[in-house]
Coordinates of C-alpha atoms and ligand atoms in Angstrom, one line a residue:
M1 CA 1.4 -18.9 22.2
P2 CA 4.4 -16.9 20.9
Q3 CA 6.3 -14.7 23.4
K4 CA 8.2 -12.8 20.8
V5 CA 7.3 -11.9 17.2
V6 CA 9.7 -10.2 14.8
I7 CA 8.3 -8.5 11.7
I8 CA 10.5 -7.7 8.7
G9 CA 9.3 -4.6 6.8
G10 CA 7.7 -1.4 7.9
G11 CA 5.3 -1.0 5.0
I12 CA 1.6 -0.9 5.5
V13 CA 1.3 -4.7 5.8
G14 CA 4.1 -4.9 8.4
V15 CA 2.9 -2.0 10.5
S16 CA -0.7 -3.2 10.4
T17 CA 0.4 -6.7 11.6
A18 CA 2.5 -5.0 14.3
Y19 CA -0.6 -3.1 15.5
Y20 CA -2.9 -6.0 15.7
L21 CA -0.3 -8.3 17.3
S22 CA 0.6 -5.7 19.9
H23 CA -3.1 -5.3 20.9
H24 CA -3.8 -9.1 21.1
E25 CA -4.8 -10.3 24.6
S26 CA -1.9 -12.8 24.7
N27 CA 0.4 -9.7 24.8
P28 CA 3.3 -10.9 22.7
S29 CA 6.4 -8.7 22.5
V30 CA 6.6 -7.3 19.0
T31 CA 9.7 -6.0 17.1
L32 CA 9.6 -4.4 13.7
I33 CA 12.7 -4.3 11.5
E34 CA 12.8 -1.6 8.7
A35 CA 15.7 -1.0 6.4
S36 CA 15.0 2.5 5.1
S37 CA 12.1 4.3 7.0
I38 CA 8.5 3.5 7.8
A39 CA 6.5 3.4 4.6
S40 CA 9.5 4.1 2.4
G41 CA 8.3 1.7 -0.3
A42 CA 5.0 1.6 -2.2
S43 CA 3.1 2.1 1.1
G44 CA 4.3 5.7 1.4
K45 CA 3.7 6.6 -2.3
A46 CA 0.4 4.8 -3.2
G47 CA -2.9 6.5 -4.0
G48 CA -4.6 5.2 -0.9
L49 CA -8.0 4.3 -2.5
L50 CA -10.1 1.8 -0.5
A51 CA -12.8 -0.1 -2.2
L52 CA -15.3 -2.3 -0.5
D53 CA -16.5 -4.6 -3.3
W54 CA -14.2 -4.4 -6.3
H55 CA -12.2 -7.5 -5.5
G56 CA -12.1 -11.0 -7.0
N57 CA -13.2 -14.1 -5.1
D58 CA -9.7 -14.7 -3.7
T59 CA -9.7 -11.5 -1.6
A60 CA -13.4 -10.4 -1.4
S61 CA -13.9 -11.3 2.2
L62 CA -10.5 -9.9 3.2
A63 CA -11.3 -6.6 1.4
R64 CA -14.7 -6.4 3.2
L65 CA -13.0 -7.0 6.6
S66 CA -10.2 -4.5 5.8
Y67 CA -12.6 -1.8 4.6
Q68 CA -14.5 -2.0 7.9
L69 CA -11.2 -2.0 9.9
H70 CA -10.1 1.1 8.1
A71 CA -13.3 2.8 9.1
S72 CA -13.1 1.7 12.7
L73 CA -9.3 2.7 13.1
A74 CA -10.2 6.1 11.7
E75 CA -13.0 6.5 14.2
Q76 CA -10.9 5.3 17.1
F77 CA -7.8 7.3 16.4
N78 CA -9.2 10.4 14.7
G79 CA -8.0 9.2 11.3
R80 CA -10.0 11.9 9.4
E81 CA -7.6 14.5 10.7
R82 CA -4.4 12.4 11.3
W83 CA -4.3 10.4 8.0
G84 CA -7.0 12.1 5.8
Y85 CA -9.5 9.2 5.9
R86 CA -12.7 10.1 4.1
E87 CA -15.4 8.6 2.0
L88 CA -15.2 9.4 -1.7
T89 CA -17.3 9.2 -4.9
T90 CA -15.2 7.4 -7.6
L91 CA -15.8 8.2 -11.3
E92 CA -14.5 6.9 -14.6
I93 CA -14.1 9.8 -17.1
S94 CA -13.2 9.7 -20.8
C95 CA -12.1 12.4 -23.2
T96 CA -10.1 13.1 -26.4
E97 CA -7.3 15.7 -26.2
G98 CA -8.2 18.8 -28.2
K99 CA -11.7 17.6 -29.1
A100 CA -14.9 18.8 -27.5
P101 CA -17.7 16.2 -27.0
S102 CA -20.7 16.5 -29.3
R103 CA -23.1 16.9 -26.4
H104 CA -23.2 18.2 -22.8
V105 CA -22.2 15.5 -20.2
A106 CA -23.8 15.6 -16.8
G107 CA -22.1 14.8 -13.5
V108 CA -18.6 16.2 -14.3
P109 CA -16.9 17.6 -11.1
D110 CA -16.5 21.4 -11.4
W111 CA -12.7 21.3 -11.2
L112 CA -12.4 19.6 -14.5
R113 CA -12.3 21.6 -17.8
E114 CA -15.6 22.6 -19.2
G115 CA -16.6 20.9 -22.5
V116 CA -13.8 18.3 -22.5
I117 CA -15.2 15.2 -20.9
S118 CA -17.1 13.0 -23.3
K119 CA -18.3 10.3 -20.8
V120 CA -18.7 9.9 -17.0
G121 CA -19.4 6.6 -15.3
N122 CA -19.9 5.9 -11.6
L123 CA -17.4 3.3 -10.2
G124 CA -18.0 3.8 -6.4
T125 CA -20.1 5.8 -4.0
T126 CA -19.3 7.2 -0.5
Q127 CA -20.7 3.8 0.8
S128 CA -18.2 1.7 -1.2
T129 CA -15.1 3.8 -1.7
A130 CA -12.9 5.8 0.7
Q131 CA -9.3 7.0 0.9
V132 CA -6.4 7.4 3.3
H133 CA -3.0 9.1 3.0
P134 CA -1.0 5.9 3.2
R135 CA 2.3 7.3 4.7
R136 CA 0.4 9.2 7.4
F137 CA -1.7 6.1 8.1
C138 CA 1.5 4.0 8.6
E139 CA 3.2 6.5 10.9
A140 CA 0.1 6.9 13.0
I141 CA -0.5 3.1 13.3
V142 CA 3.1 2.6 14.5
K143 CA 2.4 5.2 17.3
E144 CA -0.9 3.4 18.2
S145 CA 0.8 0.0 18.5
K146 CA 1.4 -1.1 22.1
N147 CA 5.0 -1.3 23.3
L148 CA 6.3 -1.8 19.7
E149 CA 10.1 -1.9 19.3
V150 CA 11.2 -0.5 16.0
I151 CA 14.7 -1.4 14.8
M152 CA 16.2 0.5 11.8
G153 CA 18.4 -2.1 10.1
H154 CA 18.5 -4.4 7.1
A155 CA 17.3 -8.0 7.7
S156 CA 19.7 -10.1 5.8
K157 CA 18.5 -13.6 6.7
V158 CA 15.8 -15.6 8.5
V159 CA 17.9 -17.9 10.7
L160 CA 16.6 -21.4 11.3
Y161 CA 17.6 -24.3 13.7
D162 CA 18.5 -27.6 12.1
D163 CA 14.9 -28.8 12.4
K164 CA 13.8 -25.7 10.4
K165 CA 12.2 -24.0 13.4
V166 CA 12.9 -20.3 13.4
K167 CA 15.7 -19.0 15.6
G168 CA 15.5 -15.3 14.7
V169 CA 16.5 -12.7 12.1
E170 CA 20.0 -11.6 11.2
V171 CA 20.2 -7.8 10.9
E172 CA 22.8 -5.6 9.3
F173 CA 23.1 -2.0 10.5
D174 CA 23.8 0.7 8.1
G175 CA 27.1 2.4 8.5
I176 CA 28.2 0.1 11.2
R177 CA 29.8 -3.1 10.0
E178 CA 27.9 -5.2 12.4
T179 CA 25.3 -8.0 12.2
K180 CA 23.2 -9.2 15.0
I181 CA 20.7 -12.0 15.4
I182 CA 17.4 -10.8 16.9
E183 CA 15.8 -13.9 18.4
A184 CA 12.1 -14.7 17.9
D185 CA 9.5 -17.4 18.4
V186 CA 7.7 -16.3 15.2
V187 CA 9.0 -14.2 12.2
V188 CA 6.7 -12.5 9.8
V189 CA 8.2 -11.4 6.5
A190 CA 6.3 -8.4 5.2
A191 CA 9.1 -7.0 3.0
G192 CA 6.9 -6.2 0.0
P193 CA 8.7 -6.9 -3.3
W194 CA 11.9 -7.7 -1.4
T195 CA 10.2 -10.7 0.2
S196 CA 11.7 -13.2 -2.3
R197 CA 15.2 -12.1 -1.3
L198 CA 14.5 -13.5 2.2
L199 CA 12.2 -16.3 1.1
P200 CA 13.2 -17.4 -2.4
N201 CA 10.3 -19.9 -2.5
I202 CA 7.8 -17.1 -2.4
P203 CA 7.4 -15.3 -5.7
V204 CA 6.3 -11.7 -5.7
S205 CA 5.8 -9.5 -8.7
T206 CA 7.8 -6.3 -8.9
Q207 CA 6.3 -3.6 -11.0
R208 CA 7.4 0.0 -10.8
A209 CA 4.9 2.9 -11.0
H210 CA 5.4 6.6 -10.9
S211 CA 3.2 9.2 -9.1
I212 CA 3.2 12.9 -8.3
T213 CA 1.5 15.1 -5.7
I214 CA 0.3 18.6 -6.6
S215 CA -0.7 21.5 -4.5
T216 CA -3.4 23.8 -5.9
Q217 CA -4.8 27.2 -4.9
T218 CA -8.3 26.0 -5.4
P219 CA -9.9 23.3 -3.2
V220 CA -11.4 20.4 -5.2
S221 CA -14.3 18.1 -4.4
P222 CA -13.7 14.5 -3.1
H223 CA -14.0 12.6 -6.4
A224 CA -11.4 9.9 -7.2
L225 CA -11.0 9.7 -11.0
F226 CA -10.0 6.8 -13.2
T227 CA -9.3 8.5 -16.6
N228 CA -9.2 7.4 -20.2
I229 CA -7.5 10.2 -22.2
K230 CA -7.0 9.8 -25.9
L231 CA -4.0 11.9 -26.6
K232 CA -3.3 13.8 -29.9
N233 CA -0.6 11.3 -30.8
G234 CA -3.2 8.5 -30.8
S235 CA -2.1 6.8 -27.6
L236 CA -4.3 6.3 -24.6
A237 CA -3.3 7.6 -21.1
T238 CA -5.1 6.3 -18.0
P239 CA -3.8 8.3 -15.0
E240 CA -5.7 7.9 -11.7
I241 CA -6.3 11.1 -9.8
Y242 CA -7.1 11.2 -6.1
P243 CA -7.7 14.6 -4.5
R244 CA -6.7 14.4 -0.8
T245 CA -7.6 16.8 2.0
D246 CA -4.3 18.7 1.6
E247 CA -3.0 17.9 -2.0
I248 CA -3.8 16.0 -5.2
Y249 CA -2.2 12.7 -6.0
A250 CA -1.9 11.2 -9.5
C251 CA -0.3 8.1 -10.7
G252 CA 0.6 6.7 -14.1
D253 CA 1.0 3.3 -15.8
V254 CA 3.3 0.5 -14.5
D255 CA 6.8 0.1 -15.9
K256 CA 7.5 -3.6 -15.5
H257 CA 11.2 -3.8 -16.2
A258 CA 12.6 -1.6 -13.4
P259 CA 15.4 -3.2 -11.3
L260 CA 14.8 -3.8 -7.6
P261 CA 17.5 -2.1 -5.6
K262 CA 18.6 -3.3 -2.1
F263 CA 16.8 -0.5 -0.3
A264 CA 13.3 1.0 -0.9
R265 CA 14.8 4.5 -0.6
D266 CA 17.0 3.8 -3.7
V267 CA 14.1 3.0 -6.2
K268 CA 15.0 5.3 -9.2
V269 CA 12.6 8.1 -10.2
D270 CA 12.3 8.8 -13.9
E271 CA 11.3 12.5 -13.8
G272 CA 10.2 12.3 -17.5
R273 CA 7.5 9.8 -16.5
C274 CA 6.4 12.1 -13.7
R275 CA 6.2 15.2 -16.0
Q276 CA 4.2 13.1 -18.5
I277 CA 1.6 12.3 -15.7
M278 CA 1.3 16.1 -15.1
K279 CA 0.9 16.7 -18.9
N280 CA -1.8 14.0 -19.2
I281 CA -3.9 15.2 -16.3
S282 CA -3.6 18.8 -17.5
V283 CA -5.8 17.7 -20.4
V284 CA -8.7 17.3 -18.1
S285 CA -8.2 20.1 -15.5
E286 CA -6.8 23.6 -15.7
I287 CA -6.6 23.7 -11.9
L288 CA -4.2 20.7 -12.1
E289 CA -2.3 22.2 -15.1
Y290 CA -1.4 25.3 -13.0
G291 CA -0.8 23.4 -9.8
E292 CA 2.7 22.9 -8.4
I293 CA 4.3 19.5 -8.4
T294 CA 5.3 18.8 -4.7
A295 CA 6.7 15.3 -5.1
M296 CA 7.8 13.0 -7.9
Q297 CA 8.2 9.4 -6.8
A298 CA 8.4 5.8 -8.0
E299 CA 7.4 2.7 -6.1
I300 CA 7.5 -1.0 -6.7
G301 CA 4.5 -3.1 -5.6
P302 CA 4.4 -6.8 -4.7
G303 CA 1.9 -9.7 -5.3
P304 CA -0.3 -11.5 -2.7
S305 CA 0.8 -14.3 -0.3
V306 CA -0.4 -14.5 3.3
G307 CA 0.2 -17.4 5.8
W308 CA 2.8 -19.9 7.1
V309 CA 5.8 -20.4 4.8
P310 CA 6.1 -24.1 3.8
G311 CA 9.4 -25.8 4.8
M312 CA 10.0 -23.5 7.7
R313 CA 8.5 -23.6 11.2
N314 CA 7.0 -20.4 12.7
V315 CA 7.8 -18.2 9.7
A316 CA 4.9 -16.4 8.2
V317 CA 4.7 -14.2 5.1
A318 CA 2.4 -11.3 4.3
A319 CA 3.7 -9.9 1.0
G320 CA 1.2 -7.2 0.1
H321 CA -1.6 -7.4 -2.4
S322 CA -0.4 -6.0 -5.7
C323 CA -2.4 -2.8 -6.3
W324 CA -4.6 -3.3 -3.2
G325 CA -2.2 -3.4 -0.3
I326 CA -3.4 -0.2 1.2
C327 CA -6.9 -1.3 1.2
N328 CA -6.2 -4.9 2.4
A329 CA -3.5 -4.3 5.0
P330 CA -5.5 -3.9 8.2
G331 CA -7.4 -7.1 7.4
T332 CA -4.2 -8.9 6.6
G333 CA -2.6 -7.7 9.9
K334 CA -5.7 -8.9 11.9
L335 CA -5.8 -12.3 10.1
L336 CA -2.1 -13.0 10.6
T337 CA -2.6 -12.1 14.3
E338 CA -5.3 -14.7 14.5
L339 CA -3.1 -17.3 12.8
I340 CA -0.1 -16.6 15.0
C341 CA -1.8 -16.1 18.4
E342 CA -4.9 -18.3 18.1
G343 CA -3.7 -21.0 15.7
R344 CA -6.3 -20.3 12.9
I345 CA -7.8 -17.6 10.8
S346 CA -11.4 -16.9 11.6
S347 CA -12.5 -13.4 10.4
A348 CA -12.2 -14.0 6.6
N349 CA -11.4 -16.7 4.0
I350 CA -7.9 -16.3 2.5
Q351 CA -7.1 -19.9 1.7
S352 CA -6.3 -19.0 -1.9
L353 CA -3.5 -16.7 -0.7
D354 CA -1.8 -19.6 1.2
P355 CA 2.0 -19.6 0.4
G356 CA 1.8 -23.4 0.3
R357 CA 0.2 -23.2 -3.1
Y358 CA 3.6 -22.5 -4.6
T359 CA 5.1 -25.8 -3.4
R360 CA 2.1 -28.2 -4.0
Ligands
FAD1 C1 1.6 3.8 -7.9 C2 0.9 2.9 -6.9 C3 -0.4 3.3 -6.5 C4 -1.1 2.4 -5.6 N1 -2.3 2.8 -5.1 C5 -3.0 2.0 -4.3 C6 -4.3 2.4 -3.8 O1 -4.8 3.4 -4.2 N2 -4.9 1.5 -3.0 C7 -4.4 0.3 -2.6 O2 -5.0 -0.4 -1.8 N3 -3.1 0.0 -3.0 C8 -2.4 0.8 -3.8 N4 -1.2 0.4 -4.2 C9 -0.6 -0.9 -3.8 C10 0.1 -0.7 -2.4 O3 0.9 0.5 -2.4 C11 0.9 -1.9 -2.1 O4 0.2 -3.1 -2.2 C12 1.3 -1.8 -0.6 O5 1.9 -0.6 -0.3 C13 2.3 -3.0 -0.3 O6 2.6 -2.8 1.1 P1 3.8 -3.8 1.8 O7 3.8 -3.4 3.2 O8 3.5 -5.2 1.4 O9 5.1 -3.4 1.0 P2 6.0 -2.1 0.9 O10 5.3 -0.9 1.0 O11 6.9 -2.4 -0.3 O12 6.9 -2.2 2.2 C14 8.0 -3.1 2.4 C15 8.9 -2.6 3.4 O13 9.9 -3.5 3.8 C16 11.1 -2.9 3.9 N5 12.1 -4.0 3.7 C17 12.3 -4.7 2.5 N6 13.3 -5.6 2.7 C18 13.7 -5.4 4.0 C19 14.7 -6.0 4.7 N7 15.5 -7.0 4.2 N8 15.0 -5.6 6.0 C20 14.2 -4.7 6.6 N9 13.2 -4.0 5.9 C21 13.0 -4.4 4.6 C22 11.1 -1.8 2.8 O14 12.1 -0.8 3.1 C23 9.7 -1.3 2.9 O15 9.5 -0.3 3.8 C24 -0.5 1.2 -5.1 C25 0.8 0.9 -5.6 C26 1.4 1.7 -6.5 C27 2.8 1.2 -7.0

């Protein structure tokens, strides 16, 4: 049973793991190391959509577990107020810019432009889709962790003994030219797209995406929208729009070739891409067109890998879940806690995310 666990990365996967470890009956001491600020990467800037049953075989049982854990955390800690947890209806809508549909379409939310939407499809109901405000979730879950120590510093190396057993984590502190080794029985690397910098054998994808938040005068109904907007220039835009309790969030397409800076806070924002998102969503809603942009942001998301790292003893990885890390983080934190404190994962089947698959 580990006495001391050190987690690298204060994104949603790292903080969820910290929460479940800190509440485990074996009571390990838990330290979280974060280089920028809690949820400074994709976890602070994602849409926050949760889906019960949209996932492939690899992550279906993890997603079901995680969806239930999101609901129970919200119930236990007043998440409806603290991090905007709520159930949603999720729709797919289609339209052509500047062209009215030939017939009336039923089921269009009243905050979209009249006579513009040509097709509406149901993707999820309030039983199968929900949302959180991801940054507020992360900050609250850190507060609800038991005796969690948070260290603001950059983890530069996972330090091993000669027999490959983990010794601890080497940390650099910003501004002070000092490094320190924080000793640990178990280290969890949850550094999102930066994971490969600490664990070169674990590949993670790095795709940048832009998003904006908008404040509007008029409240809008809880409908998440996946859009297909045929623009006048012939191209197709597919922004996703998530109304929240206090703002509206919209994100655009991914931009695969963005460089990964050392710190999450330094991910470059291309304001032109953000303005384009605003322009595209204005095609479907006048309320959005006259809303005020309150944040323009870019984030880089990782690919999935959860379990013990091959070739190292007592080093685990939990490197996010591509576009589903917000949804799947509580389940990931719980399953890693089972693996670390009980020796095996019992609440879901995530064999296909085993990092060992990269070295077999
Ligand atoms: C535009 C966009 C929209 C999205 N929408 C959704 C959605 O609606 N629903 C959903 O489920 N998912 C969504 N996602 C995916 C989700 O955001 C990610 O899967 C998730 O945030 C990954 O979390 P993470 O904790 O693994 O990584 P990150 O959020 O990247 O966190 C990693 C953390 O580690 C820290 N770190 C890195 N290296 C070090 C180091 N060496 N030392 C110390 N700290 C370090 C970073 O500063 C960062 O805080 C979206 C992603 C994008 C890009």
